[in-house]
């Protein structure tokens, strides 16, 4: 429980001091007793400073000179409904404006050409820059194409590489058709569907289309399938290419459109010389600038560049790329502080961020216009978007005049020799760098500031991004292909290394998903029905055997909740004291479980999240994930059960269930003080964000993050005697 006390000035009745006291009960397995923790912190100033949370990601600035720098408010109720009628549809004026803007898109001039080519061919390849309108306009036109087979309900499907793009595209097309999202136009992303019996145009992630194929292998509910952003070459897209090529041979009535931002001759060859159609776009000129020497701190360089552009450059919005969500949030706060120091010498800014885990209603902030000047004839306002690679995909942000490219991207790499997957920051390829630069010239002439040297661009970077299938753990994909009864990968466009495929088969066999002949077992069939990686699916499926499926469900959901805590640097000391009420020194998995249980115990209260520096939207997203997993368990007939919270087996049961799925991700503490992974023999360190109370002898972990060193993130203390049986399975 907690108490807050606010003290007011007797002179002007303004709050000058806020004291927060937190009393928490914590039960430790190692101490075997209940302890009471008391913590507190306070803030002072000439105006109240709000605790950051779901309603306020930034800092409430108390002085007039800092009013012009503000981080966007993420309260779901704040999403504007201007331009909508009471039934949720657009009013006539706004709809008219959207239709007028649609006519200016480059693709509108080639509408008839597209329909003619699609009618004459089963497969076509469409090449056009992001922002040309192909994702929205050609999907609308594709529905008009007649097919030789008539079924009661046939839809057009358009895949996207990430959920943010799928939701955004569906909302845009619904606005053009003046319908409500979820009716004639809908979307389907992992753990969230917004469709109905009326839906005829469906946007979905490429992974979701693969999962739909598991239920209906011939995808007979679709008349046209559009694979958008094919140049991203995600793992699921590469697999879809191979699978759809098989389906096309069995369904002559099915049409396939492959859309890409770059010309790839290999795509044409793979689809037997399918016709290539180019969209002719008028690109405004973009001036590209390089640094004189390499930047060692790309985060700091990005922040400095944003501030300098806002001070010196002409009006126009800014788009800056960074690699991780925590970097983005730190950059937003630091940019806000730096611009706030400039006072009224510069115009106001709206700082928004974008990443793949952002809830759909919060994504819309990136499309809002820049703020107006603070005073008449004052410096104009500017919108600053800080994003991961999500902004490179189907999201088209107007009025971007300046792009800041640090030249790096976070990617997963899988070392099949040792069977370890790393999350690494690596240089972007030249085609990705060119795509980022083009974002500055869509609507106005622009500038791209590359925070690396021209020599690095020309000599140190690959020409194209390697397909994800060549650098990923194939366990999840092999499990799906086994379910789809695809015999092999020989007909795939990009063949993964034989070693990677062999390793995936071995891991699935160790998990019990495949038998000695390589066929799906009953356990493997059940695991394939969950949209989770094989280790997590195994953990969930076997959890009833440890009498803790309810707790494991919550942990699975919370593992999807990246960056749960929102803590600006100025509140770090207060947070360190408050987090004690959640932390379980036996591991991060149990800490995540504690947070979710407290969230439910406090009736999902938003103010509770604010007070405890917890990201409300992330917890709501985790709750949604959990609800979908409950439905999957119900369909599979998996028992829902729980262990008594204060029983002697509570921690042991949960730990054993986690180890049953993640026994291949265990590390042992060596005499040097470092950890050595049992699988792959890699020396690793505990991630600084871990909540472990010390260095236990054995830990099970969720992932390895590689920066200056290799770190294991989301770790938990386990006993060696629990691990030995699992070790024998791997051998």
XYZ file of C-alpha atoms in Angstrom:
731
model
C 0.000 0.000 0.000
C 1.098 3.569 -0.454
C 0.325 7.137 0.711
C 1.008 10.504 -0.890
C 1.208 13.836 0.918
C 1.201 17.213 -0.849
C 2.322 20.353 0.993
C 1.188 23.786 -0.222
C 2.827 27.167 0.076
C 0.962 29.484 2.518
C 1.802 32.460 0.289
C 0.368 31.456 -3.074
C -1.293 28.135 -2.287
C 0.949 26.354 -4.792
C 2.125 22.824 -4.098
C 5.802 22.908 -3.159
C 6.434 19.408 -1.836
C 5.088 15.988 -2.631
C 6.050 13.046 -0.450
C 5.348 9.505 -1.546
C 5.566 6.618 0.912
C 5.336 3.017 -0.210
C 4.827 0.039 2.102
C 5.193 -3.353 0.482
C 5.045 -6.964 1.530
C 7.595 -9.196 -0.150
C 7.958 -12.926 0.222
C 11.400 -14.348 -0.525
C 12.012 -18.000 -1.214
C 15.563 -17.766 0.064
C 14.611 -16.058 3.370
C 11.410 -18.086 3.841
C 9.733 -15.222 5.625
C 7.616 -12.168 4.981
C 9.423 -8.825 5.089
C 8.143 -5.250 5.167
C 9.764 -2.651 2.924
C 9.278 1.095 3.353
C 10.359 3.534 0.703
C 9.729 7.138 -0.148
C 10.743 10.019 -2.368
C 9.783 13.633 -2.855
C 9.809 16.406 -5.400
C 9.703 20.146 -5.001
C 9.331 23.208 -7.178
C 7.029 26.100 -7.954
C 4.552 23.812 -9.747
C 3.575 20.183 -9.429
C 5.740 17.684 -11.277
C 3.747 14.678 -12.378
C 4.970 11.145 -11.967
C 5.452 9.846 -15.520
C 3.232 7.035 -16.702
C 0.589 6.248 -19.240
C -0.842 9.760 -19.205
C 2.444 11.619 -19.241
C 5.679 10.337 -20.744
C 7.467 13.579 -20.158
C 8.178 16.074 -17.433
C 5.754 18.770 -16.406
C 7.785 21.931 -16.967
C 7.069 24.664 -14.478
C 8.377 27.753 -16.276
C 7.060 29.657 -19.276
C 10.326 29.282 -21.174
C 9.968 25.490 -21.152
C 6.394 25.312 -22.347
C 7.355 24.936 -25.994
C 8.894 21.463 -25.592
C 6.378 18.737 -24.826
C 6.272 14.988 -25.209
C 3.084 13.588 -26.607
C 0.346 12.505 -24.253
C -0.509 8.861 -24.679
C -3.833 8.826 -22.877
C -6.110 6.742 -25.087
C -8.980 9.093 -24.466
C -6.992 11.946 -25.986
C -7.114 10.594 -29.518
C -8.893 13.208 -31.554
C -12.283 12.427 -33.025
C -12.433 15.630 -35.011
C -13.936 15.044 -38.437
C -15.996 12.006 -37.359
C -19.742 11.700 -37.057
C -21.468 9.939 -34.168
C -21.476 6.581 -35.986
C -17.676 6.605 -36.216
C -17.547 7.516 -39.898
C -15.942 10.596 -41.404
C -17.971 13.700 -41.990
C -18.442 14.738 -45.611
C -15.826 17.511 -45.581
C -13.004 15.377 -44.227
C -13.920 12.496 -46.510
C -13.871 14.884 -49.453
C -10.410 16.130 -48.437
C -9.088 12.567 -48.260
C -10.464 11.714 -51.696
C -8.898 14.843 -53.173
C -5.537 13.946 -51.677
C -5.871 10.403 -53.011
C -6.099 11.692 -56.558
C -2.646 13.269 -56.196
C -0.936 9.948 -55.407
C 1.357 8.614 -58.165
C -0.419 5.251 -58.314
C -3.742 6.779 -59.363
C -2.371 7.494 -62.818
C -1.560 3.802 -63.280
C -4.785 2.327 -61.923
C -6.011 0.956 -65.247
C -2.595 -0.410 -66.118
C -2.467 -2.289 -62.810
C -5.938 -3.815 -63.286
C -5.130 -4.860 -66.834
C -1.864 -6.571 -65.859
C -3.473 -8.296 -62.873
C -6.358 -9.661 -64.935
C -3.971 -11.188 -67.470
C -1.482 -12.710 -65.019
C -1.638 -14.846 -61.905
C 1.432 -13.201 -60.367
C 2.720 -9.653 -60.803
C 5.571 -7.752 -59.157
C 4.977 -4.104 -58.318
C 7.869 -1.739 -57.568
C 7.306 1.698 -56.041
C 8.746 3.878 -53.327
C 7.192 3.977 -49.872
C 4.622 6.769 -49.932
C 3.545 6.224 -53.544
C 0.156 4.915 -52.398
C 0.525 1.305 -53.517
C -0.336 -0.148 -50.100
C -3.728 1.550 -49.957
C -4.795 2.230 -53.550
C -3.874 -1.003 -55.306
C -5.381 -3.065 -52.507
C -8.671 -1.260 -53.113
C -8.456 -1.908 -56.837
C -7.465 -5.571 -56.390
C -10.876 -6.383 -54.961
C -12.478 -5.504 -58.308
C -10.551 -8.242 -60.111
C -12.831 -11.101 -61.139
C -11.765 -14.698 -60.547
C -12.801 -17.918 -62.241
C -14.094 -19.425 -58.992
C -16.966 -17.886 -57.040
C -17.292 -18.535 -53.329
C -19.714 -17.048 -50.769
C -16.943 -14.993 -49.214
C -13.631 -14.137 -50.861
C -11.393 -11.411 -49.555
C -8.269 -9.509 -50.498
C -5.389 -9.980 -48.054
C -2.480 -7.568 -47.797
C 0.442 -8.589 -45.591
C 2.711 -6.186 -43.738
C 6.052 -6.880 -42.015
C 4.956 -5.390 -38.673
C 1.692 -4.887 -36.750
C 1.983 -1.081 -36.729
C 1.909 -0.952 -40.534
C -1.036 -3.369 -40.788
C -3.198 -1.378 -38.391
C -2.258 1.995 -39.890
C -2.963 0.867 -43.466
C -6.359 -0.562 -42.535
C -7.341 2.680 -40.822
C -6.320 4.734 -43.859
C -8.261 2.556 -46.325
C -11.306 2.554 -44.029
C -11.221 6.359 -44.045
C -11.121 6.424 -47.856
C -14.047 4.010 -48.064
C -15.787 5.913 -45.228
C -16.405 2.746 -43.256
C -15.525 1.672 -39.723
C -12.395 -0.414 -39.182
C -13.496 -3.950 -38.408
C -16.373 -3.988 -40.863
C -15.621 -3.879 -44.611
C -11.942 -3.207 -43.858
C -10.187 -4.950 -40.990
C -6.847 -6.127 -39.696
C -5.409 -9.199 -38.027
C -2.182 -9.050 -36.044
C -0.710 -11.320 -33.408
C -3.063 -11.439 -30.411
C -5.523 -8.944 -31.954
C -8.217 -9.280 -34.625
C -10.521 -6.528 -35.800
C -12.600 -8.141 -38.521
C -16.210 -9.224 -39.038
C -18.444 -11.118 -41.450
C -18.550 -7.946 -43.577
C -14.777 -7.770 -44.057
C -13.607 -7.888 -47.668
C -10.211 -6.177 -47.343
C -7.927 -7.504 -44.623
C -4.510 -6.248 -43.607
C -2.443 -8.681 -41.586
C 1.134 -9.457 -40.697
C 2.947 -12.016 -42.824
C 3.192 -14.315 -39.809
C -0.585 -14.256 -39.337
C -1.158 -15.333 -42.949
C 1.123 -18.309 -42.333
C -0.939 -19.222 -39.271
C -4.157 -18.935 -41.274
C -2.671 -21.401 -43.761
C -2.324 -23.931 -40.931
C -6.126 -23.931 -40.594
C -6.934 -23.601 -44.321
C -3.908 -24.760 -46.356
C -5.241 -23.519 -49.720
C -6.275 -20.117 -48.320
C -9.549 -20.459 -50.209
C -11.050 -17.438 -48.424
C -8.861 -15.107 -50.523
C -9.166 -14.154 -54.171
C -6.075 -11.909 -54.147
C -3.084 -12.015 -51.806
C -0.737 -9.024 -51.708
C 2.712 -9.374 -50.134
C 3.709 -5.800 -49.316
C 7.161 -4.492 -48.345
C 8.774 -7.590 -49.861
C 12.159 -5.845 -49.789
C 12.145 -6.201 -45.977
C 12.621 -9.954 -46.523
C 11.336 -10.948 -43.111
C 11.478 -14.578 -42.082
C 7.729 -15.042 -42.549
C 7.756 -13.324 -45.966
C 10.486 -15.625 -47.259
C 8.505 -18.657 -46.121
C 5.311 -17.247 -47.668
C 7.024 -16.943 -51.043
C 7.819 -20.646 -50.992
C 4.448 -21.742 -49.660
C 2.349 -19.529 -51.943
C 4.230 -20.808 -54.957
C 2.933 -24.276 -54.072
C -0.614 -22.984 -53.468
C -0.684 -21.084 -56.780
C -0.143 -24.360 -58.618
C -3.199 -25.859 -56.918
C -5.392 -22.729 -57.175
C -5.377 -21.200 -60.675
C -8.030 -18.701 -59.524
C -5.750 -17.157 -56.892
C -3.904 -13.926 -57.734
C -0.627 -12.877 -56.088
C 0.792 -9.343 -56.044
C 4.314 -8.841 -54.677
C 5.045 -5.199 -53.821
C 8.533 -3.907 -53.123
C 10.323 -0.569 -52.804
C 13.374 -1.860 -54.675
C 13.818 -3.721 -57.948
C 14.885 -7.307 -57.358
C 15.487 -9.386 -60.472
C 15.637 -12.492 -58.300
C 11.940 -12.077 -57.477
C 11.008 -12.119 -61.147
C 13.065 -15.225 -61.799
C 11.635 -16.993 -58.763
C 8.057 -16.448 -59.950
C 8.825 -17.727 -63.456
C 9.242 -14.381 -65.182
C 6.206 -12.662 -63.669
C 5.600 -9.206 -65.209
C 7.200 -6.247 -63.428
C 5.277 -3.000 -63.111
C 6.987 0.187 -61.924
C 5.246 3.107 -60.258
C 6.639 6.404 -61.460
C 6.993 8.826 -58.551
C 8.085 12.446 -58.551
C 10.718 12.585 -55.817
C 11.767 15.957 -54.489
C 15.524 16.509 -54.300
C 17.246 15.368 -51.105
C 20.644 16.744 -50.077
C 22.757 14.173 -48.234
C 25.362 15.154 -45.646
C 28.026 12.944 -44.053
C 30.197 13.382 -40.982
C 33.902 14.092 -41.356
C 34.812 11.265 -38.959
C 32.957 8.284 -37.463
C 30.628 8.951 -34.526
C 31.241 6.744 -31.484
C 28.083 7.884 -29.659
C 25.296 7.773 -32.249
C 22.599 8.449 -29.617
C 24.234 11.687 -28.482
C 24.976 12.677 -32.089
C 21.330 12.124 -33.028
C 20.111 14.321 -30.178
C 22.574 17.105 -31.063
C 21.535 16.940 -34.726
C 17.838 17.274 -33.884
C 18.443 20.327 -31.707
C 20.699 21.995 -34.290
C 18.195 21.416 -37.098
C 15.428 22.940 -35.019
C 17.598 25.991 -34.316
C 19.033 26.616 -37.772
C 17.015 24.966 -40.540
C 13.907 26.076 -42.386
C 10.448 24.818 -41.277
C 9.807 21.136 -41.782
C 9.364 18.066 -39.596
C 12.226 15.827 -38.464
C 12.473 12.024 -38.565
C 15.315 10.457 -36.557
C 16.128 6.744 -36.501
C 17.397 4.840 -33.472
C 17.701 1.152 -32.693
C 15.830 0.354 -29.470
C 12.784 1.553 -27.590
C 14.784 2.528 -24.498
C 17.098 4.652 -26.676
C 14.091 6.324 -28.261
C 12.513 7.205 -24.927
C 15.799 8.539 -23.567
C 16.316 10.601 -26.733
C 12.817 12.081 -26.480
C 13.402 13.235 -22.915
C 16.843 14.660 -23.649
C 15.611 16.475 -26.778
C 12.742 17.919 -24.744
C 15.150 19.164 -22.092
C 17.626 20.675 -24.582
C 14.962 22.481 -26.601
C 13.300 23.626 -23.393
C 16.516 25.412 -22.442
C 16.322 27.506 -25.632
C 13.131 29.182 -24.460
C 11.199 31.340 -26.933
C 14.139 31.650 -29.329
C 12.785 28.621 -31.188
C 9.320 27.430 -32.088
C 7.370 24.803 -30.142
C 7.924 21.122 -30.887
C 5.815 18.008 -30.636
C 8.057 15.028 -29.917
C 6.540 11.667 -30.798
C 8.038 8.227 -31.028
C 7.304 5.123 -32.997
C 8.196 1.477 -32.503
C 6.674 -1.912 -33.269
C 5.094 -2.454 -29.823
C 3.233 0.867 -29.778
C -0.557 0.403 -29.349
C -2.598 1.280 -32.469
C -4.314 4.350 -31.016
C -0.964 5.837 -30.008
C 0.470 5.390 -33.499
C -1.831 8.068 -34.846
C 0.139 10.821 -33.098
C 2.802 10.604 -35.806
C 0.267 11.783 -38.395
C -0.820 14.909 -36.533
C 0.459 18.284 -37.768
C 3.201 20.277 -36.088
C 2.110 22.652 -33.297
C 1.387 26.295 -34.233
C 3.655 29.163 -33.104
C 3.338 30.175 -29.467
C 2.668 33.772 -30.470
C 1.560 35.410 -33.686
C 4.477 35.783 -36.126
C 6.630 33.732 -33.737
C 8.959 30.883 -34.762
C 6.971 28.067 -36.426
C 6.400 24.779 -34.664
C 7.947 21.502 -35.685
C 7.107 17.815 -35.227
C 9.962 15.496 -34.281
C 9.479 11.755 -34.846
C 11.984 9.374 -33.264
C 11.549 5.857 -34.625
C 12.956 2.386 -35.076
C 12.919 0.832 -38.559
C 9.093 0.835 -38.310
C 9.031 4.227 -40.068
C 10.702 2.643 -43.115
C 7.728 0.400 -43.849
C 4.223 1.188 -45.076
C 3.773 4.167 -42.757
C 3.877 7.379 -44.805
C 4.484 10.450 -42.651
C 3.820 13.696 -44.497
C 5.805 16.920 -44.142
C 9.081 15.192 -43.227
C 11.856 17.470 -44.501
C 14.816 16.248 -42.431
C 15.998 12.691 -41.806
C 18.725 11.774 -39.337
C 20.286 8.393 -40.069
C 22.797 7.083 -37.493
C 23.581 4.220 -39.867
C 22.723 1.361 -37.499
C 19.857 -1.056 -36.960
C 19.099 -3.686 -34.323
C 18.790 -7.191 -35.778
C 18.680 -10.750 -34.574
C 21.528 -13.024 -35.603
C 21.641 -16.766 -35.075
C 24.922 -18.625 -34.785
C 23.963 -22.106 -35.926
C 27.383 -23.513 -34.979
C 26.747 -22.983 -31.282
C 22.954 -22.642 -31.435
C 22.783 -19.184 -29.853
C 20.655 -16.238 -31.013
C 21.969 -12.714 -30.450
C 20.269 -9.322 -30.589
C 22.897 -7.026 -32.127
C 23.262 -3.476 -33.402
C 24.802 -3.613 -36.873
C 25.413 -1.184 -39.784
C 22.526 -0.608 -42.187
C 22.911 -1.668 -45.800
C 23.175 0.861 -48.615
C 19.670 0.145 -49.913
C 18.217 0.723 -46.435
C 20.232 3.955 -46.099
C 18.887 5.144 -49.466
C 15.344 4.292 -48.397
C 15.747 6.355 -45.238
C 17.061 9.307 -47.233
C 14.111 9.147 -49.650
C 11.703 9.736 -46.754
C 12.867 13.376 -46.625
C 11.771 14.149 -50.173
C 8.224 12.934 -50.444
C 6.298 16.177 -50.160
C 9.032 18.851 -50.019
C 12.739 19.114 -50.849
C 14.642 17.640 -47.939
C 17.940 16.881 -46.294
C 19.361 13.652 -44.900
C 22.079 13.820 -42.249
C 24.051 10.575 -42.137
C 26.002 10.224 -38.932
C 28.788 8.281 -40.620
C 31.379 8.995 -43.282
C 30.898 8.781 -47.024
C 33.703 6.228 -47.130
C 31.762 4.046 -44.695
C 28.698 4.234 -46.934
C 30.623 3.211 -50.048
C 32.998 0.606 -48.630
C 31.851 -0.728 -45.267
C 28.214 -1.624 -45.962
C 26.439 -4.363 -47.861
C 24.468 -3.389 -50.929
C 21.289 -5.085 -49.701
C 19.920 -6.290 -46.390
C 20.424 -10.025 -45.913
C 17.098 -11.923 -45.813
C 16.116 -12.748 -42.258
C 15.860 -16.447 -43.096
C 19.655 -16.529 -43.507
C 20.358 -15.202 -40.005
C 17.536 -16.560 -37.839
C 16.729 -19.507 -35.639
C 14.449 -21.617 -37.835
C 12.721 -23.499 -35.008
C 9.384 -21.644 -35.231
C 9.279 -21.812 -39.022
C 10.156 -25.506 -39.205
C 7.381 -26.215 -36.681
C 4.872 -24.364 -38.894
C 6.118 -26.075 -42.063
C 5.777 -29.455 -40.381
C 2.193 -28.549 -39.520
C 1.597 -27.460 -43.132
C 3.156 -30.744 -44.324
C 5.685 -28.963 -46.522
C 8.288 -31.683 -47.207
C 11.417 -29.538 -47.586
C 12.789 -26.075 -48.393
C 14.363 -26.853 -51.751
C 11.915 -24.673 -53.668
C 12.441 -21.642 -51.416
C 14.006 -18.521 -52.926
C 16.649 -18.127 -50.205
C 17.878 -21.429 -48.852
C 19.108 -21.240 -45.259
C 22.341 -22.951 -44.287
C 21.973 -26.694 -43.912
C 23.582 -26.395 -40.478
C 20.832 -23.972 -39.338
C 18.100 -26.315 -40.563
C 19.706 -29.323 -38.904
C 20.054 -27.371 -35.657
C 16.347 -26.393 -35.760
C 15.281 -30.012 -36.237
C 17.526 -31.084 -33.344
C 16.099 -28.411 -31.022
C 12.512 -29.347 -31.858
C 13.378 -32.982 -31.225
C 14.911 -32.074 -27.845
C 11.728 -30.172 -26.976
C 9.676 -33.265 -27.796
C 7.926 -31.627 -30.761
C 9.308 -34.152 -33.311
C 9.711 -37.908 -33.108
C 12.666 -39.952 -34.302
C 11.341 -39.871 -37.890
C 10.989 -36.092 -37.912
C 7.183 -36.090 -37.696
C 5.133 -33.916 -35.375
C 4.332 -35.482 -32.041
C 1.116 -34.779 -30.149
C 3.077 -32.258 -28.064
C 4.510 -30.641 -31.213
C 1.054 -30.412 -32.788
C -0.190 -28.615 -29.688
C 2.856 -26.289 -29.625
C 2.284 -25.289 -33.265
C -1.134 -23.859 -32.385
C 0.377 -21.140 -30.198
C 1.788 -17.960 -31.832
C 4.889 -18.282 -29.655
C 8.440 -19.466 -30.107
C 8.807 -23.224 -29.503
C 10.460 -22.868 -26.074
C 7.702 -20.627 -24.729
C 4.999 -22.800 -26.287
C 6.497 -25.891 -24.625
C 6.651 -24.080 -21.276
C 2.963 -23.181 -21.541
C 1.748 -26.572 -22.771
C 3.479 -28.535 -19.980
C 2.682 -26.048 -17.198
C -0.416 -27.964 -15.931
C 1.959 -30.787 -15.018
C 3.537 -28.398 -12.518
C 0.153 -27.078 -11.345
C 0.911 -23.499 -12.425
C -0.571 -22.893 -15.884
C -2.279 -19.720 -14.646
C 1.027 -18.227 -13.488
C 2.901 -19.319 -16.623
C 0.173 -17.713 -18.751
C 0.830 -14.383 -17.052
C 4.592 -14.765 -17.463
C 4.233 -15.541 -21.193
C 2.096 -12.450 -21.632
C 4.511 -10.272 -19.664
C 7.501 -11.478 -21.708
C 5.865 -9.680 -24.641
C 5.767 -6.490 -22.539
C 9.037 -4.877 -23.521
C 10.207 -1.880 -21.493
C 7.677 -2.196 -18.727
C 9.046 0.612 -16.557
C 9.158 4.255 -17.669
C 11.716 6.106 -15.603
C 13.238 9.479 -16.621
C 16.745 9.984 -15.276
C 15.617 12.660 -12.812
C 13.320 10.125 -11.112
C 15.832 7.281 -11.026
C 16.461 7.416 -7.280
C 12.755 7.416 -6.476
C 12.146 4.492 -8.806
C 14.888 2.402 -7.246
C 13.030 2.658 -3.955
C 9.543 2.057 -5.373
C 10.468 -1.013 -7.435
C 11.263 -2.918 -4.225
C 7.554 -3.709 -3.886
C 7.684 -5.787 -7.095
C 11.173 -7.195 -7.215
C 11.707 -10.871 -6.503
C 15.389 -11.552 -6.017
C 14.934 -15.083 -7.357
C 14.490 -13.758 -10.870
C 13.028 -11.460 -13.484
C 10.284 -13.911 -14.480
C 8.833 -13.748 -10.974
C 9.199 -9.961 -10.908
C 7.133 -9.733 -14.110
C 4.540 -12.001 -12.523
C 4.426 -9.789 -9.420
C 3.829 -6.669 -11.525
C 0.953 -8.281 -13.426
C -0.667 -9.638 -10.256
C -0.428 -6.231 -8.549
C -1.906 -4.576 -11.644
C -4.922 -6.886 -11.489
C -5.153 -6.568 -7.702
C -5.368 -2.788 -8.109
C -8.172 -3.200 -10.676
C -6.018 -2.068 -13.640
C -5.861 1.421 -12.214
C -4.091 3.971 -14.407
C -3.038 6.162 -11.490
C -1.463 3.138 -9.825
C 0.701 2.670 -12.931
C 1.634 6.360 -12.925
C 2.669 6.218 -9.290
C 4.826 3.140 -9.807
C 6.527 4.248 -13.065
C 4.810 1.445 -14.981
C 3.795 1.654 -18.633
C 0.012 1.301 -18.538
C -0.378 0.605 -22.264
C 2.201 -2.195 -22.125
C 0.331 -3.880 -19.277
C -2.967 -3.600 -21.158
C -1.260 -5.120 -24.187
C 0.047 -7.974 -22.024
C -3.465 -8.504 -20.698
C -4.741 -8.773 -24.268
C -2.009 -11.307 -25.091
C -2.982 -13.337 -22.053
C -6.643 -13.412 -23.075
C -5.725 -14.755 -26.519
C -3.459 -17.401 -25.002
C -6.310 -18.480 -22.706
C -8.450 -19.025 -25.822
C -5.675 -21.079 -27.430
C -5.380 -23.212 -24.282
C -9.129 -23.727 -24.200
C -9.157 -24.891 -27.837
C -6.320 -27.314 -27.072
C -8.023 -28.608 -23.936
C -5.161 -27.541 -21.644
C -6.109 -27.359 -17.983
C -6.107 -24.017 -16.165
C -4.667 -24.432 -12.683
C -2.727 -22.447 -10.101
C -0.418 -23.006 -7.147
C -1.225 -21.481 -3.778
C 0.719 -18.217 -3.505
C 2.057 -18.863 -0.031
C 2.506 -22.612 -0.439
C 5.968 -24.196 -0.195
C 5.863 -25.307 -3.869
C 4.933 -21.938 -5.407
C 8.375 -20.840 -6.581
C 9.613 -24.348 -7.319
C 6.667 -25.223 -9.552
C 6.973 -22.026 -11.603
C 10.755 -22.424 -11.925
C 10.456 -26.039 -13.063
C 7.826 -25.120 -15.694
C 10.064 -22.346 -17.068
C 13.039 -24.692 -17.136
C 10.975 -27.312 -19.001
C 10.730 -24.935 -21.939
C 13.991 -23.009 -21.683
C 16.388 -25.772 -20.615
C 18.525 -24.964 -23.684
C 19.004 -21.422 -22.358
C 20.821 -22.051 -19.094
C 24.118 -20.585 -17.875
C 26.470 -21.567 -15.039
C 28.494 -19.198 -12.853
C 32.217 -19.743 -13.355
C 35.030 -19.033 -10.909
C 35.896 -15.911 -12.934
C 32.542 -14.365 -11.987
C 31.212 -14.664 -15.546
C 28.473 -16.999 -16.725
C 29.058 -19.746 -19.281
C 26.094 -20.867 -21.381
C 25.613 -24.622 -21.321
C 24.577 -24.539 -24.959
C 27.285 -22.979 -27.111
C 29.796 -22.344 -24.290
C 29.506 -18.573 -24.595
C 30.763 -16.297 -21.813
C 27.988 -13.869 -20.869
C 27.127 -11.345 -18.163
C 23.894 -10.590 -16.358
C 22.146 -7.631 -17.987
C 22.244 -4.465 -15.807
C 18.433 -4.366 -15.790
C 18.123 -7.726 -14.014
C 16.448 -7.990 -10.612
C 18.410 -10.970 -9.284
C 19.695 -10.665 -5.749
C 23.333 -11.510 -6.422
C 24.831 -14.135 -8.726
C 23.182 -17.551 -8.366
C 25.085 -20.635 -9.516
C 22.592 -21.566 -12.241
C 20.294 -19.237 -14.201
C 17.788 -19.745 -16.997
C 17.484 -16.763 -19.348
C 15.190 -15.479 -22.082
C 17.601 -13.935 -24.586
C 21.170 -12.802 -25.253
C 21.796 -9.150 -26.096
C 25.121 -8.278 -27.662
C 26.510 -4.740 -27.303
C 30.046 -4.130 -26.043
C 29.643 -7.476 -24.227
C 27.207 -10.370 -24.354
C 24.440 -10.008 -21.785
C 21.705 -12.428 -20.763
C 18.403 -10.639 -20.197
C 15.376 -11.776 -18.163
C 17.098 -14.351 -15.956
C 15.983 -16.554 -13.083
C 17.671 -18.599 -10.386
C 17.257 -22.383 -10.829
C 18.711 -25.371 -9.032
C 21.317 -27.570 -10.641
C 19.490 -30.786 -9.730
C 16.458 -29.617 -11.727
C 18.602 -29.035 -14.778
C 20.461 -32.372 -14.974
C 17.520 -34.356 -16.479
C 17.096 -31.708 -19.185
C 20.837 -31.827 -19.890
C 20.588 -35.560 -20.516
C 17.836 -34.909 -23.102
C 20.090 -32.505 -25.017
C 22.880 -35.048 -25.054
